[in-house]
Tab-separated table of C-alpha atoms in Angstrom:
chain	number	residue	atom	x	y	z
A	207	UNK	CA	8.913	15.211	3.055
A	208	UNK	CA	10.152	12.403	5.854
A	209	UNK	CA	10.808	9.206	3.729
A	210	UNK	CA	11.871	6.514	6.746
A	211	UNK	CA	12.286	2.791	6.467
A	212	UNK	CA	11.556	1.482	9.770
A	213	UNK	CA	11.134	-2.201	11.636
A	214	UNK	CA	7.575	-2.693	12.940
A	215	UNK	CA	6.566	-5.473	14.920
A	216	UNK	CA	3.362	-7.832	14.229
A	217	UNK	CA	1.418	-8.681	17.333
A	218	UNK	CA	3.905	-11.829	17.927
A	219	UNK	CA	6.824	-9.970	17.347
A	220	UNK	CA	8.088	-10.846	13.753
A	221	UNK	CA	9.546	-8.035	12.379
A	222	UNK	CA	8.116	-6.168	9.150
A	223	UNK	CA	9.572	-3.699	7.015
A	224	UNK	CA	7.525	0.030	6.940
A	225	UNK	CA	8.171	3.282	5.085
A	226	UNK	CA	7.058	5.822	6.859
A	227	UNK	CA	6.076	9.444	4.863
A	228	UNK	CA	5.518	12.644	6.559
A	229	UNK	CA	4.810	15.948	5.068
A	230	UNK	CA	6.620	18.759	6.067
A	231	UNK	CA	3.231	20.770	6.641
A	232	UNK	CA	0.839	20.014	9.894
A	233	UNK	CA	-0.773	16.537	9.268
A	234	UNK	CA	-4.219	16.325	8.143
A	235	UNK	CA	-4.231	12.247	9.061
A	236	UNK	CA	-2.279	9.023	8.978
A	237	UNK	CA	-3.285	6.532	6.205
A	238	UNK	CA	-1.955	3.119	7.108
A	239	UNK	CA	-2.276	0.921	3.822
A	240	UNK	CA	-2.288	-1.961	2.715
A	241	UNK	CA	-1.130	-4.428	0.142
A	242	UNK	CA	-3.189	-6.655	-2.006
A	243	UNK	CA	-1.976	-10.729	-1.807
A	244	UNK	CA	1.537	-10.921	-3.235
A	245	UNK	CA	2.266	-7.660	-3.330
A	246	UNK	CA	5.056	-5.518	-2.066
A	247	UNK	CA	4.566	-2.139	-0.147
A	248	UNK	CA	7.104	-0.746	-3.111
A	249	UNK	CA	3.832	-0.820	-5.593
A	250	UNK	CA	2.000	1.786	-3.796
A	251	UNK	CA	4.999	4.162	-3.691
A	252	UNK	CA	3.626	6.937	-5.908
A	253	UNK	CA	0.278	6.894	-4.038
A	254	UNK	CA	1.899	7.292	-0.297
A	255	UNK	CA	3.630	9.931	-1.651
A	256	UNK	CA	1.159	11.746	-3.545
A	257	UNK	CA	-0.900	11.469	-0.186
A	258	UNK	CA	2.032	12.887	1.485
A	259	UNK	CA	2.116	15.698	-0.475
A	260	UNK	CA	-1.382	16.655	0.522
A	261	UNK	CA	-0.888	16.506	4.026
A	262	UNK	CA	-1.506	12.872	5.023
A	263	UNK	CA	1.412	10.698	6.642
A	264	UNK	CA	1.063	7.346	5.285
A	265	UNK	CA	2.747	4.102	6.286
A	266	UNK	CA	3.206	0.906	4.166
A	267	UNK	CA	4.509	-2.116	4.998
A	268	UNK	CA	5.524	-5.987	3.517
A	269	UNK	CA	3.270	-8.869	5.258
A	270	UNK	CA	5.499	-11.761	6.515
A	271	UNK	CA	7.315	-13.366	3.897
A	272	UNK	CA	6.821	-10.787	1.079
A	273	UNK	CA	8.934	-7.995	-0.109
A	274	UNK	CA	11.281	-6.898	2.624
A	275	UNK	CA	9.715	-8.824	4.999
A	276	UNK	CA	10.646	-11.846	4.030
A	277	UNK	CA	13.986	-13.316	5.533
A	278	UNK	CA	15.601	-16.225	3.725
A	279	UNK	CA	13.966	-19.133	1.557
A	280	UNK	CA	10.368	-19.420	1.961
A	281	UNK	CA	11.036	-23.130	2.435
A	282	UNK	CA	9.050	-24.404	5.047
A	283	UNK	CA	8.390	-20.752	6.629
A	284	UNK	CA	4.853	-20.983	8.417
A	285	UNK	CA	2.473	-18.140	7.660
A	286	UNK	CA	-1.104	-17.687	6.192
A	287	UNK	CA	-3.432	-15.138	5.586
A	288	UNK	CA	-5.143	-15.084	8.905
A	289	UNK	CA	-1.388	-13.896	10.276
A	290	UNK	CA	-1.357	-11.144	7.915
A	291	UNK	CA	-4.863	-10.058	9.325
A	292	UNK	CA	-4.193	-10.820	12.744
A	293	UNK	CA	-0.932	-10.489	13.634
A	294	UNK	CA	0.860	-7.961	11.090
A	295	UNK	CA	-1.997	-6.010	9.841
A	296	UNK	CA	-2.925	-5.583	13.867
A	297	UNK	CA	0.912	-4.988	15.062
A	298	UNK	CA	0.977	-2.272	12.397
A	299	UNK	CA	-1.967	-0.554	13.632
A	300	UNK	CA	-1.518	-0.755	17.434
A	301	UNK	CA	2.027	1.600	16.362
A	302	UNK	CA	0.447	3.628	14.150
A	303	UNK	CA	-2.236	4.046	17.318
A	304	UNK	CA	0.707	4.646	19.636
A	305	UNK	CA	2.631	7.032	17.322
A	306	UNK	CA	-0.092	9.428	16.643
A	307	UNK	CA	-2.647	9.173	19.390
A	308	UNK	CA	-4.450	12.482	18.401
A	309	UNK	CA	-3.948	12.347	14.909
A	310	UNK	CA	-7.157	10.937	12.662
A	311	UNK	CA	-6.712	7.006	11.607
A	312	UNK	CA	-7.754	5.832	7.908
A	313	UNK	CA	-7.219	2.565	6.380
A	314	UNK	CA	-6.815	2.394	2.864
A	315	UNK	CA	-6.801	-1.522	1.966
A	316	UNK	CA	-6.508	-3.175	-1.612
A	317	UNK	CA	-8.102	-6.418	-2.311
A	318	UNK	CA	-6.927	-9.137	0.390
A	319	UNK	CA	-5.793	-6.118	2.530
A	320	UNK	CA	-9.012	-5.005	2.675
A	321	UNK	CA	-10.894	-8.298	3.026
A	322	UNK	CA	-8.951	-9.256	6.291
A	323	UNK	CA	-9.322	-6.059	7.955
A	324	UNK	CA	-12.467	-7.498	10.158
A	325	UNK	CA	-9.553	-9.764	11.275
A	326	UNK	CA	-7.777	-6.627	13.152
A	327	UNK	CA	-9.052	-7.089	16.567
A	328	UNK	CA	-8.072	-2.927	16.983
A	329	UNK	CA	-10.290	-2.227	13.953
A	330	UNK	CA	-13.025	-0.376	16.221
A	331	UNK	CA	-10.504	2.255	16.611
A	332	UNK	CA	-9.985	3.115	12.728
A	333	UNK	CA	-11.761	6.556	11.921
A	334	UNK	CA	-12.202	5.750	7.990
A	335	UNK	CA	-11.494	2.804	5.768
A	336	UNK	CA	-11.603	2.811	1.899
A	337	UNK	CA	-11.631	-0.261	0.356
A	338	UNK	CA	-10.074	-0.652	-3.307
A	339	UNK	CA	-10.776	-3.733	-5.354
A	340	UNK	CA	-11.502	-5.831	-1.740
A	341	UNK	CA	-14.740	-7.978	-3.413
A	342	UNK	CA	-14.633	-11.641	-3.142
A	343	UNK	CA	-12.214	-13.105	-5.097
A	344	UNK	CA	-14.471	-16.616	-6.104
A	345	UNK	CA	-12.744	-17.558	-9.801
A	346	UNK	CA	-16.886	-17.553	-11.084
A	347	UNK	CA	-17.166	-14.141	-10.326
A	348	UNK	CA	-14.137	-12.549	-12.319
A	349	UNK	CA	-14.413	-11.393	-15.340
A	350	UNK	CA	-14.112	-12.949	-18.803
A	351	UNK	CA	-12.118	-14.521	-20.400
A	352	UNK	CA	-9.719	-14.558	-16.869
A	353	UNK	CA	-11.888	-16.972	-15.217
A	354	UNK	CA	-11.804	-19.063	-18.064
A	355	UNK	CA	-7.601	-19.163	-18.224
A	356	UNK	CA	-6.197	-18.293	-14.598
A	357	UNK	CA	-8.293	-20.691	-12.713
A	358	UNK	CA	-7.540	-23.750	-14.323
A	359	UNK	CA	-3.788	-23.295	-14.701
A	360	UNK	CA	-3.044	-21.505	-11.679
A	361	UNK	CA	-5.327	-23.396	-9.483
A	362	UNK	CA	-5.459	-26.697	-10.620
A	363	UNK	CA	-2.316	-27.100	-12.397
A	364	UNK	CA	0.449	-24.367	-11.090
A	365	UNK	CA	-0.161	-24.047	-7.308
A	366	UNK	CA	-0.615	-27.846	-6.467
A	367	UNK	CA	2.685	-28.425	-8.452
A	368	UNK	CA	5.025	-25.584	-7.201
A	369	UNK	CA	3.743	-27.074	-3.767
A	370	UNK	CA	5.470	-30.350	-4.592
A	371	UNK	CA	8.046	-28.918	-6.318
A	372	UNK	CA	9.433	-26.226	-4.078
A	373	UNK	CA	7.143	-26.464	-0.921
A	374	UNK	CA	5.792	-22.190	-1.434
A	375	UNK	CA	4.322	-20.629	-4.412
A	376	UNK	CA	6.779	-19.379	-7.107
A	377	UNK	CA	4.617	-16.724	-8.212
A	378	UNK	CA	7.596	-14.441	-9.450
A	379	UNK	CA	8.008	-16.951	-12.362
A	380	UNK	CA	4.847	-16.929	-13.853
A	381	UNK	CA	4.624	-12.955	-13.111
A	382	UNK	CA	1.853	-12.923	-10.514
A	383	UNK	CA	3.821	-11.286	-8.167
A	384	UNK	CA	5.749	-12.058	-5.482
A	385	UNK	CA	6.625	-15.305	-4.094
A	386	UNK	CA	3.897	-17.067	-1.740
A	387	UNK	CA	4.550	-18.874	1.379
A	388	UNK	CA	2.747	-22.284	1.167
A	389	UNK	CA	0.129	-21.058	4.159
A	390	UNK	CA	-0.860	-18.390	1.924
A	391	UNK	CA	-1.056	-19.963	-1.521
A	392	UNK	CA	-2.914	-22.916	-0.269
A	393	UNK	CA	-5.475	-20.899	1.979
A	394	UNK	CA	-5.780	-18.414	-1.094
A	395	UNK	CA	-6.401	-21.233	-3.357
A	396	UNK	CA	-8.710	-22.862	-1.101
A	397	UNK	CA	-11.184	-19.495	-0.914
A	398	UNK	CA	-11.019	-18.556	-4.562
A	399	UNK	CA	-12.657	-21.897	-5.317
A	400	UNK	CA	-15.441	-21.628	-2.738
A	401	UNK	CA	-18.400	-20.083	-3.663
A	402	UNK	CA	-18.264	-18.559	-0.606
A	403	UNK	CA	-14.833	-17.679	-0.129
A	404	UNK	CA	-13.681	-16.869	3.037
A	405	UNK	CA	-17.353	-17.853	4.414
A	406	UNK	CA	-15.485	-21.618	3.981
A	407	UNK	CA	-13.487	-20.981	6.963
A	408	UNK	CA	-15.718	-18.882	9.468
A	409	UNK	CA	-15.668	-20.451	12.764
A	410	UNK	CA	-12.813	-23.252	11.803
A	411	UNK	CA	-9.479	-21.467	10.745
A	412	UNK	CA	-9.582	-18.079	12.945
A	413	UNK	CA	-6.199	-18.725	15.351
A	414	UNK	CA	-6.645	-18.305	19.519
A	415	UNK	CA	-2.854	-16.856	19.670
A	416	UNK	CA	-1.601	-16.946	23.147
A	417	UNK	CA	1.017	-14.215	23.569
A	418	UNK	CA	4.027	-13.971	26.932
A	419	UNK	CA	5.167	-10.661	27.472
């Protein structure tokens, strides 16, 4: 098996961190997937590579500012969850699309990674997507007795003060994985308590991104 840490870019050039796993045996597909909110490519290890060993390559990656993509403090770093949609979950695509042209394209996409998908605008060209865990995340809908802790200590109490505190959401500390930069946390925040949840931002928050080559 091919085990390769490589340097993708997103569609506005930041660069993010990738293994790349090949099989030694002809390739059956490439599965690009990806990570649930806060959580680093390294979690889904044993899965790549159990696809791997069936036939598929598969490709993981860190969004901007988590795992081995993140460079540095998360002090005053600018991203969101509509750049992990649009920017590094499309970058990572378009080189998967250029890197095996004839080869057949599946998704597989974990909560948040599967909920900003419709945010790739090269979606169209994904052969199969399996969604894991990618319902809304509105704090009334999860189960009990969650909703009944997590929601009012991480929403009301934790977030707002690790935003004051240290500007980005120190998730590490209270073990809910990795660290959040503020973008994120707040616009996370913002659709777990809507009823609606992303609905909230539908024809308000999607970015025009204007891009100089």
């Amino acid at each position: 098996m091919l085990h390769k840490e490589i340097t993708i870019l997103a569609k506005d050039g930041y660069a993010l961190t990738a293994i790349l796993r090949e099989p030694n045996s002809p390739i059956k597909g490439i599965v690009q997937i990806h990570c649930g909110t806060g959580i680093p490519q390294v979690l889904y290890a044993h899965f790549a590579e159990f696809l791997t060993e069936n036939g598929y390559a598969t490709l993981t990656f860190d969004y901007r500012g988590i795992g081995k993509s993140k460079y540095g403090s998360l002090k005053e770093f600018k991203a969101d969850l509509l750049d992990w949609g649009q920017l590094d979950m499309t970058g990572v695509f378009d080189w998967v699309l250029k890197t095996y042209p004839n080869e057949r394209k599946i998704i597989v996409a974990h909560s948040m990674g599967g909920q900003l998908v419709g945010l790739m605008e090269n979606n169209d060209k994904i052969d199969q997507l399996f969604l894991v865990a990618s319902s809304t995340g509105y704090w009334r809908d999860m189960s009990s007795p969650y909703k009944w802790i997590m929601p009012p200590i991480g929403f009301f109490l934790l977030i707002p003060l690790q935003i004051f505190l240290y500007g980005f959401i120190k998730a590490k500390k209270t073990k809910q994985g990795e660290d959040l930069p503020l973008g994120v946390g707040r616009q996370w925040r913002k659709w777990c308590m809507s009823p609606n949840y992303f609905e909230c931002d539908f024809g308000k928050s999607i970015k025009t991104y204007i891009f100089i080559k």
